[in-house]
PDB file of C-alpha atoms in Angstrom:
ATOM      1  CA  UNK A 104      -5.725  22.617  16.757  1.00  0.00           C
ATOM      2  CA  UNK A 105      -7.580  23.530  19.712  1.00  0.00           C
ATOM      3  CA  UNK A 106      -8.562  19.887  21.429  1.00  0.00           C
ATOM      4  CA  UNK A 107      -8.337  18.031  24.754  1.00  0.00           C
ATOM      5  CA  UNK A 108      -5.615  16.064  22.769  1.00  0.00           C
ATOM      6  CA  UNK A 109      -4.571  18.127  19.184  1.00  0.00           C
ATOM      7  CA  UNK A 110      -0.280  16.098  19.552  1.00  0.00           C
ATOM      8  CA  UNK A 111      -2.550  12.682  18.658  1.00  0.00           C
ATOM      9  CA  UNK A 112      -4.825  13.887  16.093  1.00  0.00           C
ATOM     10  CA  UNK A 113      -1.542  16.284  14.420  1.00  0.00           C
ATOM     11  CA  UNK A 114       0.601  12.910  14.641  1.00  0.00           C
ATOM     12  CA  UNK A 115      -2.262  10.528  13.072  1.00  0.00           C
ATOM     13  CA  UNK A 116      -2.537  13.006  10.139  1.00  0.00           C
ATOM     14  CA  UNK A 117       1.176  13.215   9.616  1.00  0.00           C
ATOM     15  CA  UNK A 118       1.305   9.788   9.823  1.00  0.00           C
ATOM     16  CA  UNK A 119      -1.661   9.619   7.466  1.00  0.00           C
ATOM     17  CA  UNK A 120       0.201  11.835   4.672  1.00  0.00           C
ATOM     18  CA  UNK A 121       3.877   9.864   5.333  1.00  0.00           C
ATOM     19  CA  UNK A 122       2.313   6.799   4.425  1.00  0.00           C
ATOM     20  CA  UNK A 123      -0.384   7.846   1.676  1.00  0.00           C
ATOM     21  CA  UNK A 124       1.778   9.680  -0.128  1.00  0.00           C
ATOM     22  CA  UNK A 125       5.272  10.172   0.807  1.00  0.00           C
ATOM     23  CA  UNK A 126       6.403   5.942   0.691  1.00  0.00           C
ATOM     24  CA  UNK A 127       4.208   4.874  -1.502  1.00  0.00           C
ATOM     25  CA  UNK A 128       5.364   7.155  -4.234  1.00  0.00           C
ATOM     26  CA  UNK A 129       8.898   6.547  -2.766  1.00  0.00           C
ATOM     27  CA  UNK A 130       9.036   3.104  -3.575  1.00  0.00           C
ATOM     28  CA  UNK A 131       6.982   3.665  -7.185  1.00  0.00           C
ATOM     29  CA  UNK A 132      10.204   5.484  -7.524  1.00  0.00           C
ATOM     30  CA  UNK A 133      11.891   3.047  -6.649  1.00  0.00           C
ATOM     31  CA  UNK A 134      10.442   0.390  -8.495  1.00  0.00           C
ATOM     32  CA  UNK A 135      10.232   2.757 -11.821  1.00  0.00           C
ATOM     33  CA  UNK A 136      14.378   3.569 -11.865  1.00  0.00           C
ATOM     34  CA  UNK A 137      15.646   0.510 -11.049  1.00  0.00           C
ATOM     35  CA  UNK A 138      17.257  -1.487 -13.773  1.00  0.00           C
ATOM     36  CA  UNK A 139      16.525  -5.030 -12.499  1.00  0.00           C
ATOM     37  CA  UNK A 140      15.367  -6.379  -9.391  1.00  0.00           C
ATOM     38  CA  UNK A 141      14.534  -9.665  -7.806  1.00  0.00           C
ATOM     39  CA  UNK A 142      10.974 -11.332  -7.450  1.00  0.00           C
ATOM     40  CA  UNK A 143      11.422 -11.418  -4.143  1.00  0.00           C
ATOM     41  CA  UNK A 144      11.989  -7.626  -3.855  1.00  0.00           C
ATOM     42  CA  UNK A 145       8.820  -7.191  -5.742  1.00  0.00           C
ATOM     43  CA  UNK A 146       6.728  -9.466  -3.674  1.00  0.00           C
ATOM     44  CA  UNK A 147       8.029  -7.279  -0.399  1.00  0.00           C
ATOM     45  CA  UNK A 148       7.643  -3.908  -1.879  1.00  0.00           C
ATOM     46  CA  UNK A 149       3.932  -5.514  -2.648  1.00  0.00           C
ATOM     47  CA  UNK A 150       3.326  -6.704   0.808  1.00  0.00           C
ATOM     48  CA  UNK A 151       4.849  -3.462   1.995  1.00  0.00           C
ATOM     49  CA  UNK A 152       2.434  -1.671  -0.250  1.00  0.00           C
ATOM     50  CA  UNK A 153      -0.485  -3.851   1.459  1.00  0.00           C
ATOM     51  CA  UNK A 154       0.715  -3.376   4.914  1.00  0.00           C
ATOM     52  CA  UNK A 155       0.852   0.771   4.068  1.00  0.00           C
ATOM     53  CA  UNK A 156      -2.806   0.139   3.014  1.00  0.00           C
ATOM     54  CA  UNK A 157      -3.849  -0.981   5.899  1.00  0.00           C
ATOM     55  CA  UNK A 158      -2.336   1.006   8.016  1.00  0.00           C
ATOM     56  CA  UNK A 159      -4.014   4.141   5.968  1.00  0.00           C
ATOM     57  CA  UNK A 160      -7.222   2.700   6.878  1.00  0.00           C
ATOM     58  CA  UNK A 161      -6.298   2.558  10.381  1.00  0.00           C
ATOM     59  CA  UNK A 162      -5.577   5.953  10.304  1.00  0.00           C
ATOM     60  CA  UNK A 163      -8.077   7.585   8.413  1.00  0.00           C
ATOM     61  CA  UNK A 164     -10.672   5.672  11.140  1.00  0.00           C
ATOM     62  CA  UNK A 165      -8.522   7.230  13.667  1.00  0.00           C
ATOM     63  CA  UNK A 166      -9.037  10.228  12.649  1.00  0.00           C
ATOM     64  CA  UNK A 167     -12.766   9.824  11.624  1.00  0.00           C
ATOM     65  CA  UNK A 168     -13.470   8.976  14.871  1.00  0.00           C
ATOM     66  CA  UNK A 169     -11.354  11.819  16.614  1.00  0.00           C
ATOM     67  CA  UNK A 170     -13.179  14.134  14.013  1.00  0.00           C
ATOM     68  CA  UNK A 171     -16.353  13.210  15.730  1.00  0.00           C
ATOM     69  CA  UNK A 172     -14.982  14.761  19.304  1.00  0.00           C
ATOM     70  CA  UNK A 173     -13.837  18.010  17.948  1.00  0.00           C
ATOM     71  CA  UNK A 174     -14.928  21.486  18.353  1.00  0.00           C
ATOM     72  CA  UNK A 175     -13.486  22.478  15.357  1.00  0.00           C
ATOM     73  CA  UNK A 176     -16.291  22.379  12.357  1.00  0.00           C
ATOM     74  CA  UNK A 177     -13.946  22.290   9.507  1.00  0.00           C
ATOM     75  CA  UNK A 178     -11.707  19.731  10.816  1.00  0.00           C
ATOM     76  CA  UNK A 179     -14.458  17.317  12.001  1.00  0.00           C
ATOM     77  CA  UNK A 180     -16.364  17.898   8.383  1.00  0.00           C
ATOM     78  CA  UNK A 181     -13.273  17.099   6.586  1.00  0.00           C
ATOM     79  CA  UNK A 182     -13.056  13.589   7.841  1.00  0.00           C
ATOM     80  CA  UNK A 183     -16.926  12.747   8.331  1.00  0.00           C
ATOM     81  CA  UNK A 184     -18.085  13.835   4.566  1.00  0.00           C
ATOM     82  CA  UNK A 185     -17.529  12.496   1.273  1.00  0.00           C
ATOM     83  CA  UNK A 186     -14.608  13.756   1.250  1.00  0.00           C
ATOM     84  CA  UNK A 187     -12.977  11.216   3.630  1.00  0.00           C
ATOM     85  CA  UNK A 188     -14.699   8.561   1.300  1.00  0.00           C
ATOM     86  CA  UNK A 189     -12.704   9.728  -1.466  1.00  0.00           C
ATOM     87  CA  UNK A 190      -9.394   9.555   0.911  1.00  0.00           C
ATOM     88  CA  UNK A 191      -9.604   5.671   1.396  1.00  0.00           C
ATOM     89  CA  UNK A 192      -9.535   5.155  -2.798  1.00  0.00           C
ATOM     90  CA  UNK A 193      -5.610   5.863  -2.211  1.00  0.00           C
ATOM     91  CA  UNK A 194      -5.542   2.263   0.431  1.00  0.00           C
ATOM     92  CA  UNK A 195      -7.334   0.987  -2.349  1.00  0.00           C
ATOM     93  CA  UNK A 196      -5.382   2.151  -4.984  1.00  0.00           C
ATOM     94  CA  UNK A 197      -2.081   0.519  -3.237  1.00  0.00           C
ATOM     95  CA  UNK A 198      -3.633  -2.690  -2.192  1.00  0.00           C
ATOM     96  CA  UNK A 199      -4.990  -2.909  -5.840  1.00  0.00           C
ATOM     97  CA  UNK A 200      -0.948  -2.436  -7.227  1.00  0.00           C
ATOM     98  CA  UNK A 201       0.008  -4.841  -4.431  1.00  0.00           C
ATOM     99  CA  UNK A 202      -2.465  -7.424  -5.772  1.00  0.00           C
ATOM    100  CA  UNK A 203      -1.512  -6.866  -9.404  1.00  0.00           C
ATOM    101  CA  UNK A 204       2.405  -7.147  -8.429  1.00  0.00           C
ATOM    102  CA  UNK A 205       2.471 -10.776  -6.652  1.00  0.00           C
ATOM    103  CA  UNK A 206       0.253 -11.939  -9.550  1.00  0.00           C
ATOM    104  CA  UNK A 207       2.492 -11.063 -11.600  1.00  0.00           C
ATOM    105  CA  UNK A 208       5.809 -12.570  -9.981  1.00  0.00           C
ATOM    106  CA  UNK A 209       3.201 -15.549  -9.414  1.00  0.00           C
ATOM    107  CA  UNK A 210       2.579 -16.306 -13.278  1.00  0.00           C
ATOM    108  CA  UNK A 211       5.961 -15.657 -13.831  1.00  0.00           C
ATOM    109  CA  UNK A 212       7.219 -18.135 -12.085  1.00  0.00           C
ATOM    110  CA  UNK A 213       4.522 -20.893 -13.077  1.00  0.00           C
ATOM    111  CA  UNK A 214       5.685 -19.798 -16.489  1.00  0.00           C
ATOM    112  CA  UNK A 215       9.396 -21.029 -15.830  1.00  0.00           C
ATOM    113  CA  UNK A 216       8.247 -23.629 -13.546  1.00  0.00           C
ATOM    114  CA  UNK A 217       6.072 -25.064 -16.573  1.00  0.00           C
ATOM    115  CA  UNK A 218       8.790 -24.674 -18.968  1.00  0.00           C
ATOM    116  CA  UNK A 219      11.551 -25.805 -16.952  1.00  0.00           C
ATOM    117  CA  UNK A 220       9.278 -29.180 -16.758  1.00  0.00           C
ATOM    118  CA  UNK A 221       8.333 -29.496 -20.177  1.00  0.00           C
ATOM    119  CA  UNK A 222      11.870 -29.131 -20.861  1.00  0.00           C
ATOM    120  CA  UNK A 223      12.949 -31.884 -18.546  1.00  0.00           C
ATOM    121  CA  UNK A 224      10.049 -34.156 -19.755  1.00  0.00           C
ATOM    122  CA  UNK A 225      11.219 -33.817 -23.166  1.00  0.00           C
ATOM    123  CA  UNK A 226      14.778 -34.916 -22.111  1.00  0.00           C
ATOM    124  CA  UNK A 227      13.706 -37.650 -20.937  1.00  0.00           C
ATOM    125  CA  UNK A 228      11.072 -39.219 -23.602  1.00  0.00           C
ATOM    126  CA  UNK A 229      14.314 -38.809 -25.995  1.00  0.00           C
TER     127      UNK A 229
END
């Protein structure tokens, strides 16, 4: 890449893969051949899978806005068309499994909360 500054905008996009694709899908792994895990491992793999969506975002506006300075036509087109629309469904995508994972822990443990009181209520009307 042939720019006043092509080590920033090569870093931002390796950065930009590493953490839309490569750790995200690491800790899917993760999460999919494990055999048990504690809630609060879930809850920070889901604000880890937040904090990687954001930091996408950053990125891809980063680079957006670098693509915008560049000589380079295919480059800058990549990032200012619909294409780089379609890019920030993957922050969304995470965030979205973040959400859906601390709900879950969430109800879970309302579920045992109620039922751990129910069960000490009914000790104690007996």
């Amino acid at each position: 890449m042939s720019t006043n500054n092509p080590d920033i905008i090569e870093w931002d996009f390796i950065f930009l893969v590493m953490f839309s694709i490569i750790v995200p899908f690491g800790i899917y792994y993760f999460l999919s051949v494990i055999q048990s895990i504690s809630r609060t491992k879930v809850v920070l793999f889901a604000f880890s899978l937040l904090i990687i969506s954001g930091i996408d975002v950053v990125l891809l506006q980063r680079l957006s806005h670098k693509a915008t300075h560049l000589n380079q036509s295919a480059f800058s087109k990549f990032f200012q068309n619909e294409l780089s629309i379609a890019l920030y469904i993957l922050p969304a995508l995470f965030a979205g499994i973040a959400i859906n994972l601390i709900s879950h822990v969430l109800i879970e443990h309302l579920n045992k909360a109620e039922k751990q009181f129910d069960n000490e209520h009914k000790i104690k009307r007996n």
